[in-house]
CSV table of C-alpha atoms and ligand atoms in Angstrom, one decimal:
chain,number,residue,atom,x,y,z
A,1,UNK,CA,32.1,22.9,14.6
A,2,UNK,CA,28.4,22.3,14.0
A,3,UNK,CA,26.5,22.9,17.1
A,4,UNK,CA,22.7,22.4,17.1
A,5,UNK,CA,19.9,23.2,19.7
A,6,UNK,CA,18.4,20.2,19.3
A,7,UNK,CA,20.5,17.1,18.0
A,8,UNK,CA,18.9,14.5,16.3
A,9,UNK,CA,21.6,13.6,13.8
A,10,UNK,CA,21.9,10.3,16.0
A,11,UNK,CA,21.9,9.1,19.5
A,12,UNK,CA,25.9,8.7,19.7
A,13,UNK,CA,25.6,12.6,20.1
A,14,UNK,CA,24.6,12.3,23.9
A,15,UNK,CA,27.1,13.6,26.3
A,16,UNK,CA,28.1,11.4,29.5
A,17,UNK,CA,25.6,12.2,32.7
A,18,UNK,CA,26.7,13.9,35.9
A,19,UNK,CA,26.7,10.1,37.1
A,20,UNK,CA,28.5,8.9,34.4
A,21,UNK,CA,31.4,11.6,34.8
A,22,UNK,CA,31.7,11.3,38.4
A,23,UNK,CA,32.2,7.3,37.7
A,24,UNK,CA,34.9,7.8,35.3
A,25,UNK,CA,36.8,10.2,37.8
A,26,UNK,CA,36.7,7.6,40.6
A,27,UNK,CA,37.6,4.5,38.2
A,28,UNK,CA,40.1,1.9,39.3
A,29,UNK,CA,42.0,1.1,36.5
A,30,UNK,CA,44.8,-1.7,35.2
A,31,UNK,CA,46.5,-2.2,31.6
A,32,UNK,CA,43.4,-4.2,29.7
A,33,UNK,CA,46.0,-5.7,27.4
A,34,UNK,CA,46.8,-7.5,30.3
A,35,UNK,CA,43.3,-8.0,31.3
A,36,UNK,CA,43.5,-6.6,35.0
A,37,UNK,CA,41.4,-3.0,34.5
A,38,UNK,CA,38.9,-4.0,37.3
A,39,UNK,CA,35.9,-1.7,35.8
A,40,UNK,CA,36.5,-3.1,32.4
A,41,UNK,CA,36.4,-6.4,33.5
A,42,UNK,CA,33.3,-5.7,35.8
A,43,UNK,CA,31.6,-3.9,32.3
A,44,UNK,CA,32.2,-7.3,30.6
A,45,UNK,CA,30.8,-9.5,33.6
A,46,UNK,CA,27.8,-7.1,33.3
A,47,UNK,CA,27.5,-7.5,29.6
A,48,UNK,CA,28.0,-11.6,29.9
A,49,UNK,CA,25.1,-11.9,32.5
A,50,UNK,CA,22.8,-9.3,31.0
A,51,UNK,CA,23.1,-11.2,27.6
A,52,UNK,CA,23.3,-14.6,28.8
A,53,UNK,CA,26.2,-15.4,27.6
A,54,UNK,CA,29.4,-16.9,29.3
A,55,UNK,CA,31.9,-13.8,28.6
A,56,UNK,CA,32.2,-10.7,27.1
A,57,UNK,CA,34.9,-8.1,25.2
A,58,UNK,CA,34.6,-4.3,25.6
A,59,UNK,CA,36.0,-3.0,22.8
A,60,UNK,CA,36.3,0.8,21.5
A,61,UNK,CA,33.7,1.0,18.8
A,62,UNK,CA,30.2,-0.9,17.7
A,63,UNK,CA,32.4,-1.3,14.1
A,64,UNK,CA,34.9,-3.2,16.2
A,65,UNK,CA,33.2,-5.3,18.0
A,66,UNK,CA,30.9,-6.6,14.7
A,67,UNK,CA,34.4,-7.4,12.9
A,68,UNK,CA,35.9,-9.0,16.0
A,69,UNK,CA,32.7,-10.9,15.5
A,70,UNK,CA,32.9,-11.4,11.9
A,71,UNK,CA,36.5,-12.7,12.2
A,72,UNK,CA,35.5,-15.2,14.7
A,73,UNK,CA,33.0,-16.9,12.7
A,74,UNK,CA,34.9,-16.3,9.1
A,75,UNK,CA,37.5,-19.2,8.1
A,76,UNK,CA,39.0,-17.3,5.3
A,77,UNK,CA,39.1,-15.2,2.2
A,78,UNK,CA,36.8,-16.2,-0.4
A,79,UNK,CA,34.1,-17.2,2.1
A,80,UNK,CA,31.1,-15.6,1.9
A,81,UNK,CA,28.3,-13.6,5.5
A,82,UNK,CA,24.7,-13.8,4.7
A,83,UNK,CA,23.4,-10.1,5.7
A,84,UNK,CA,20.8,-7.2,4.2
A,85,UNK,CA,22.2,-5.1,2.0
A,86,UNK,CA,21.3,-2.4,4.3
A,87,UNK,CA,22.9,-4.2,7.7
A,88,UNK,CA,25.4,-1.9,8.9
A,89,UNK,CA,28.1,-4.4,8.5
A,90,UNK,CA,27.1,-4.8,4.7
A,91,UNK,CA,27.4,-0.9,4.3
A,92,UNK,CA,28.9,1.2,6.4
A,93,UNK,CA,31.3,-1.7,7.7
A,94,UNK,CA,31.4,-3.2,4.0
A,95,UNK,CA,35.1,-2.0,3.3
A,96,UNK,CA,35.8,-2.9,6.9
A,97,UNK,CA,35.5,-6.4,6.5
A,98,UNK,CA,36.7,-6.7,3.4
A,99,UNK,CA,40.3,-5.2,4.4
A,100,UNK,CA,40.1,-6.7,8.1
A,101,UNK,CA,39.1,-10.1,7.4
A,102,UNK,CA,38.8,-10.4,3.1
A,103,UNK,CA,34.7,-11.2,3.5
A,104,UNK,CA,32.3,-10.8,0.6
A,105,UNK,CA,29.0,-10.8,1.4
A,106,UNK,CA,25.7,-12.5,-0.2
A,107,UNK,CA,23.3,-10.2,0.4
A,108,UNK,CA,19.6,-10.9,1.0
A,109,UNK,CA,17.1,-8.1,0.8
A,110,UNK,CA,14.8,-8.1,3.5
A,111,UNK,CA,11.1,-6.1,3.7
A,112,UNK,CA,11.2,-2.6,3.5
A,113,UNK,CA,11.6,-2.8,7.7
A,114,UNK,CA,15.2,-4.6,6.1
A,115,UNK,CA,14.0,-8.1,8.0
A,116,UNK,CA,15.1,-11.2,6.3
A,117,UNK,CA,12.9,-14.3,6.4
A,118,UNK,CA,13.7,-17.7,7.4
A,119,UNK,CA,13.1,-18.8,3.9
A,120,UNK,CA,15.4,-16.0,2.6
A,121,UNK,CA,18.2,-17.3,4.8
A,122,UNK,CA,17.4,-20.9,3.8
A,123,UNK,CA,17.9,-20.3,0.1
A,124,UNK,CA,21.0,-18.1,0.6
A,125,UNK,CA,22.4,-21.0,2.4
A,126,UNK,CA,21.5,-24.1,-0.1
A,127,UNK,CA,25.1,-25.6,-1.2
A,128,UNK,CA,25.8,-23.9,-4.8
A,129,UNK,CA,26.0,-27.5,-6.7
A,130,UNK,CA,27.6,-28.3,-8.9
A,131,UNK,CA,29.9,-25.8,-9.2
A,132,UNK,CA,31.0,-26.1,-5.2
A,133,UNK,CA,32.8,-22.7,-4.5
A,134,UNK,CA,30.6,-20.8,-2.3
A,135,UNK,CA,30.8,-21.3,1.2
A,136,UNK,CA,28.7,-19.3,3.8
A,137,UNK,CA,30.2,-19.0,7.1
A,138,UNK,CA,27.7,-16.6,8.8
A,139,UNK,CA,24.4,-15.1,8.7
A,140,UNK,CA,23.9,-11.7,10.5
A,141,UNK,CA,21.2,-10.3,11.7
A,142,UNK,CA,20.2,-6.3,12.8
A,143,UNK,CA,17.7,-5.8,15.5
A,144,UNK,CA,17.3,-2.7,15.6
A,145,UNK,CA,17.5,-2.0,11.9
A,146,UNK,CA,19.4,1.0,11.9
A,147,UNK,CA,19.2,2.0,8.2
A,148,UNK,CA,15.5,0.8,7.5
A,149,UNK,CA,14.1,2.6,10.5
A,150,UNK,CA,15.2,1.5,13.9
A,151,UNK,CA,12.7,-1.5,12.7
A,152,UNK,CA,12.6,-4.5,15.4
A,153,UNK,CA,12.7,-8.1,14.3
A,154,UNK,CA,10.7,-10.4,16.3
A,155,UNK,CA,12.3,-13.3,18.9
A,156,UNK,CA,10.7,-15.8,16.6
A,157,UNK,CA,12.0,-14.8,13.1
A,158,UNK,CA,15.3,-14.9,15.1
A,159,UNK,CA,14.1,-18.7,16.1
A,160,UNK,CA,13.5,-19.4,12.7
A,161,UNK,CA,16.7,-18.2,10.8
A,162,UNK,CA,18.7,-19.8,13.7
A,163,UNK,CA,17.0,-23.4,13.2
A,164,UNK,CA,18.0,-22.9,9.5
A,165,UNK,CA,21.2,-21.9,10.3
A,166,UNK,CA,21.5,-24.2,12.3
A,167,UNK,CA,19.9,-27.2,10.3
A,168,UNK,CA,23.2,-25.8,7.6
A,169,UNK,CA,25.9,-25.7,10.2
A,170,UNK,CA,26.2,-21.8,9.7
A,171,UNK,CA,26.7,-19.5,13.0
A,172,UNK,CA,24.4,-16.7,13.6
A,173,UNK,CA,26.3,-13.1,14.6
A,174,UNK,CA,23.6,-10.0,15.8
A,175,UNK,CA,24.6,-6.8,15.1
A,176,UNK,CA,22.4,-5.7,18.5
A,177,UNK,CA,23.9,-2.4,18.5
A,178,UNK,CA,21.0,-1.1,19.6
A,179,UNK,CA,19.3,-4.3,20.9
A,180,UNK,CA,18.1,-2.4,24.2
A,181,UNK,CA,15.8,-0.2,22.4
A,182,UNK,CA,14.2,-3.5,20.2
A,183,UNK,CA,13.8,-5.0,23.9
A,184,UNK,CA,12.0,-1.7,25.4
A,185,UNK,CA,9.9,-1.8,22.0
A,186,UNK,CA,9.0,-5.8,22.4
A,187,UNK,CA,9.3,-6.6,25.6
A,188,UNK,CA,11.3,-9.3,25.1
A,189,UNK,CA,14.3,-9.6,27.6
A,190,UNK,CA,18.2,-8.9,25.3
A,191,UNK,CA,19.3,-12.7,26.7
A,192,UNK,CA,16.2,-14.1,24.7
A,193,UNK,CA,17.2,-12.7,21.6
A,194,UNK,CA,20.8,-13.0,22.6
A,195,UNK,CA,19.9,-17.1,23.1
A,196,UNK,CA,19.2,-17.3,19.4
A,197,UNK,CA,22.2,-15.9,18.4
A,198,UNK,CA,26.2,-17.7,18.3
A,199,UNK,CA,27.4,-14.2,19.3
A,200,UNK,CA,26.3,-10.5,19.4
A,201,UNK,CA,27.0,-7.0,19.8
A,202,UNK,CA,26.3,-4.3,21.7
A,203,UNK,CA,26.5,-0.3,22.0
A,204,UNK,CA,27.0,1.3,25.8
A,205,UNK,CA,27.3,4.7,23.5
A,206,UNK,CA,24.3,4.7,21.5
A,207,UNK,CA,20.6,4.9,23.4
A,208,UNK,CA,22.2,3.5,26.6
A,209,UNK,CA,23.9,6.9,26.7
A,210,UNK,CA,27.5,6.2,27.7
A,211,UNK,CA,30.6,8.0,25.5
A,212,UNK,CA,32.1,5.5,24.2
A,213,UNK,CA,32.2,1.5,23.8
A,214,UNK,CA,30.7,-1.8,22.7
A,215,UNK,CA,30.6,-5.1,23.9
A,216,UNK,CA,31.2,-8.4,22.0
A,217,UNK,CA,29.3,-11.0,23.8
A,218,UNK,CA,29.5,-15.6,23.3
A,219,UNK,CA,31.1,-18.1,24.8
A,220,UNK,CA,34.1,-18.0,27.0
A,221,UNK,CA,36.2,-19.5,24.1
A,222,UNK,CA,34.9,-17.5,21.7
A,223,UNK,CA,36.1,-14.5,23.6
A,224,UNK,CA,39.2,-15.6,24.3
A,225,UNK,CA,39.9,-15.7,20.4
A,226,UNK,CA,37.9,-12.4,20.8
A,227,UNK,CA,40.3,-11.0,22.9
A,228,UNK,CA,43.6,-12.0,20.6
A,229,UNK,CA,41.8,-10.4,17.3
A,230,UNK,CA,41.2,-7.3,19.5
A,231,UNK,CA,44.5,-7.0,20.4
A,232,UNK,CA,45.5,-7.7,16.5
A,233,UNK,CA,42.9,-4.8,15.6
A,234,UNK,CA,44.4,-2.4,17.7
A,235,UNK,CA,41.9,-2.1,20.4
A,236,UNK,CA,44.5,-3.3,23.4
A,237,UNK,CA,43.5,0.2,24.9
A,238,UNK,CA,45.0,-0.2,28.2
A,239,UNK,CA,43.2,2.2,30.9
A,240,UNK,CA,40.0,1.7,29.6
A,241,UNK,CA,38.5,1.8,32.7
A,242,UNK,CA,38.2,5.2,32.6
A,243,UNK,CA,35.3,5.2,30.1
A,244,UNK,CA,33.9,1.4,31.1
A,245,UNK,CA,33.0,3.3,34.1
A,246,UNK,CA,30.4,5.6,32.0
A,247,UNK,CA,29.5,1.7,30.3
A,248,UNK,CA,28.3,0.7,33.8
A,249,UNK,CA,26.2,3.6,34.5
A,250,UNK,CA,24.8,3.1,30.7
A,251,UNK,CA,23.9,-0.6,31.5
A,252,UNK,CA,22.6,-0.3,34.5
A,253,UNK,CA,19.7,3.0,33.8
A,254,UNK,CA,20.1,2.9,30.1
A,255,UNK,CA,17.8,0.1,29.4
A,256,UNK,CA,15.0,1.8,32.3
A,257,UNK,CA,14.6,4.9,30.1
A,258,UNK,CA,14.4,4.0,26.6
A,259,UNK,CA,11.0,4.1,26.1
A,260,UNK,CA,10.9,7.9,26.7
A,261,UNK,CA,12.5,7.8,24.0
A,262,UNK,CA,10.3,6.2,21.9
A,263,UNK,CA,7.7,7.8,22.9
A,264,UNK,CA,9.1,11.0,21.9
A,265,UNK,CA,10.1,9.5,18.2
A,266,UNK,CA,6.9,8.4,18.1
A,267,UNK,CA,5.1,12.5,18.9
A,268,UNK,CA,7.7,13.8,16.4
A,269,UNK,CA,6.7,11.2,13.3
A,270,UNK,CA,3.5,12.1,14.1
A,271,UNK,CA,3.9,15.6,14.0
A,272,UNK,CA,6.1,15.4,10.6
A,273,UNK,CA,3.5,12.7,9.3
A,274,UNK,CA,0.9,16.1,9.6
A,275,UNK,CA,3.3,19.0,8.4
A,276,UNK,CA,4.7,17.2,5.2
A,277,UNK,CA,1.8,14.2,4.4
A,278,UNK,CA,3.1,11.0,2.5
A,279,UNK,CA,6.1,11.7,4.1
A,280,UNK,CA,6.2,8.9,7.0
A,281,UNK,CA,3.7,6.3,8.4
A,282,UNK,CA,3.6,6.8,12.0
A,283,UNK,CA,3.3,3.5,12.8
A,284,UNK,CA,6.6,2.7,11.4
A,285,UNK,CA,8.5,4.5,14.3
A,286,UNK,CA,8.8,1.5,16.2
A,287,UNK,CA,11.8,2.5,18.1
A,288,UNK,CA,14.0,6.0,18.5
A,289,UNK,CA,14.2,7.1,14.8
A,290,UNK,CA,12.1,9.0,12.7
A,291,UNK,CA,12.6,8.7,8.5
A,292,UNK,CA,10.8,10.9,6.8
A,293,UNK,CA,10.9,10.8,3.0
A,294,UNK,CA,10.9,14.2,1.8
A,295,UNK,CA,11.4,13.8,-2.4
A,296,UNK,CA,7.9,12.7,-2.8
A,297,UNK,CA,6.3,15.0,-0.6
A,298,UNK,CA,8.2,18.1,-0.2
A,299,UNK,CA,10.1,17.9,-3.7
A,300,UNK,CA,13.4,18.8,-1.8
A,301,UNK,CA,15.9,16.1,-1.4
A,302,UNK,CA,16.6,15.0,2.4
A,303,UNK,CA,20.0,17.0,2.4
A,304,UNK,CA,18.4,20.2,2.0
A,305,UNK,CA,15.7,19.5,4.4
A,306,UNK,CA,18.5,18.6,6.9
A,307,UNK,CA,20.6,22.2,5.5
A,308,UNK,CA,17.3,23.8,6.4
A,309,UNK,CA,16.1,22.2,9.8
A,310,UNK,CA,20.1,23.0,10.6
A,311,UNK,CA,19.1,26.7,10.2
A,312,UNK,CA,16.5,26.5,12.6
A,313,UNK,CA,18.8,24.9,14.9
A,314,UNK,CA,17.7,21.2,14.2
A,315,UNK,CA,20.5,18.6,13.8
A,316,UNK,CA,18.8,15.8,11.4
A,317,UNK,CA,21.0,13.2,9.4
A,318,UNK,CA,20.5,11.6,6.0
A,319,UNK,CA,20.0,8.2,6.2
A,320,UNK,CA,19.1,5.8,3.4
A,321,UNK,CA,17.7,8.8,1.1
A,322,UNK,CA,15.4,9.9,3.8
A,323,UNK,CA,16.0,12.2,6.8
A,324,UNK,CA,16.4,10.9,9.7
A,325,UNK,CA,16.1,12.0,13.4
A,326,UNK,CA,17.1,10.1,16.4
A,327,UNK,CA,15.8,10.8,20.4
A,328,UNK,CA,18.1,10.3,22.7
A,329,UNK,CA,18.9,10.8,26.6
A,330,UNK,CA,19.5,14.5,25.6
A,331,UNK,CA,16.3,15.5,24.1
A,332,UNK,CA,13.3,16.5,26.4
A,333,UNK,CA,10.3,16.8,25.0
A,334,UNK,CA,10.3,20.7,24.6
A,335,UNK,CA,13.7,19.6,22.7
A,336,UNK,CA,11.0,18.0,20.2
A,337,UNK,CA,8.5,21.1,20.3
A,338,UNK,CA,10.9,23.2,18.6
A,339,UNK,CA,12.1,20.3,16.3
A,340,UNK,CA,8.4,20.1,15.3
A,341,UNK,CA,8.2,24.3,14.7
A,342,UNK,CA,10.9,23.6,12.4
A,343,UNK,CA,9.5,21.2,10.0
A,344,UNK,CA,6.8,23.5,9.8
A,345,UNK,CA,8.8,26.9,9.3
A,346,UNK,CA,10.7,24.3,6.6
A,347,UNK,CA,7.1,23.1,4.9
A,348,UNK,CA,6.7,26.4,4.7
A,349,UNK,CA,9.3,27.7,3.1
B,401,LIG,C1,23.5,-0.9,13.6
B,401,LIG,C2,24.8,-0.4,13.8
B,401,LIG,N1,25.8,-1.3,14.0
B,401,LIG,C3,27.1,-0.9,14.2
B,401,LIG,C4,27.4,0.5,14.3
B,401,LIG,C5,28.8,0.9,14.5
B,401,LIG,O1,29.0,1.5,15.7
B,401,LIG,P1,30.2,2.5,15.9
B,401,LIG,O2,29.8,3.8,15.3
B,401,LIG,O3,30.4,2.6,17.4
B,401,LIG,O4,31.4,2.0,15.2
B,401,LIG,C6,26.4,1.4,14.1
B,401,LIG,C7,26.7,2.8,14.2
B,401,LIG,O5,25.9,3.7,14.1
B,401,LIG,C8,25.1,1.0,13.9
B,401,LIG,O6,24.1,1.8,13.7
């Protein structure tokens, strides 16, 4: 087991808060199958009025909740989701969806902060005449861009692919995974992104800190379909309660916090921005995650930088050819002092 004095590898590493555990001891719980786990179904209130939306589905894991999502909006095999190639649920998830729910995806590539355009989206969606076989039956969006650098997309792009969406009779799913730390970044409230969107998704276990869960968030017949494909997926997970407790602590001082966080993302690409130069732009930590591209400058590929922060005790991940490092609720900012020493014992060498 790999165990790190300071863990950036991601901010699903954090462990649940004195809070957090003492909620999940004291949890009334029911069978969710059933739908009578009171803390889960208080988790999903919470989600539904946070968001905006009329209901909400707790389900296991952010992957879950975007194909939930996916399925919702797909109306068969052969049909075709308009994402970034870099979109979580165009890469990670891309096998996913294509077992869950048989979707292919036309991919659009975005800027190099993996944002699509309006435009883009527009022409993606143009009926493919004459031959008449594609059919789009989703675009989704990423805010925060988790592969392209925790990059925030702004509440009017959202506007504007939605009007085209819209305009083409296409639903809009966001994969908001981690949609608190674009709103602590923008100061733009999750329901007003969450209004330009047919559905989303969020992570209680990512920067809100909780251990485990997402929620699926639309309208209340939306969810009720929700809940059946949930249930078909495997994620009927009975006592749930249990860990929706942690979800409520998440949701309620998650959001309150994140920009420390930032913050200390931002001091660490600065730091890494002076140790390796060409390595990162400062200003492009917008959010919790730090990418530093280390072929260029450093001549080392980002797996042995990682290998070598690891031996100074430094969790960092490779993401998208770079390495990347995530704050989190568990790193203070002596936690990023000795991350710093050891990009420079690693610049070194
Ligand atoms: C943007 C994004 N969406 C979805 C997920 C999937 O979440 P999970 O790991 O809980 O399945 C992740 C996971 O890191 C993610 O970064």
């Amino acid at each position: 087991m790999k165990s790190f004095r300071v863990d950036l590898r991601s901010d699903t590493v954090t462990k649940p808060s004195a809070a957090m555990r003492k909620a999940m001891a004291e949890a009334e719980v029911g069978d969710d199958w059933f739908g009578d786990d009171p803390t889960v179904n208080r988790l999903q209130e919470r989600a539904a009025e946070t968001t905006g939306k009329e209901a909400a589905l707790y389900v296991p894991s952010g992957t879950m909740a975007n194909q939930i999502a996916l399925r919702l909006h797909f109306s068969g095999p052969g049909h075709l989701v308009v994402a970034e190639p870099l979109s979580h649920v165009a890469s990670t998830e891309v096998m996913s969806a294509a077992v869950l729910s048989g979707i292919a995806y036309r991919t659009v590539h975005g800027d190099r902060r993996g944002r699509i355009s309006a435009d883009q989206v527009r022409a993606a969606l143009e009926p493919d005449e004459p031959y008449d076989v594609e059919i789009v039956d989703l675009v989704c969006l990423e805010n925060t861009s988790g592969h392209a650098g925790g990059t925030v997309m702004d509440v009017e792009d959202f506007r504007a692919v939605r009007k085209v969406a819209e305009e083409a009779g296409v639903a809009v799913h966001l994969d908001g995974a981690r949609i608190f730390n674009a709103s602590a970044a923008s100061g733009v409230d999750v329901a007003e992104y969450a209004a330009e969107v047919d559905t989303l998704m969020f992570c209680v276990s990512k920067g809100l800190g909780a251990p485990i869960g997402s929620l699926v968030c639309g309208s209340a017949e939306q969810m009720r379909e929700g809940r059946r494909i949930k249930i078909l997926f495997g994620g009927a997970w009975r006592q749930a309660g249990v860990v929706a407790a942690a979800g409520l602590v998440a949701l309620e001082e998650g959001p309150q916090r994140l920009h420390e966080d930032h913050e200390r993302a931002g001091r660490l690409g600065e730091a890494v921005a002076e140790i390796v130069p060409g390595s990162l732009d400062p200003s492009d930590v917008e959010t919790n995650m730090v990418f530093a591209d280390t072929e260029a400058s450093m001549a080392m590929t980002p797996l042995e930088v990682a290998n070598r922060l690891e031996d100074h005790g430094v969790g960092a991940s490779v993401v998208s050819g770079k390495v990347r490092m995530v704050t989190h609720v568990d790193i203070a900012d002596e936690d990023v002092e000795t991350a710093i020493a050891a990009w420079r014992a690693v610049a070194a060498g």
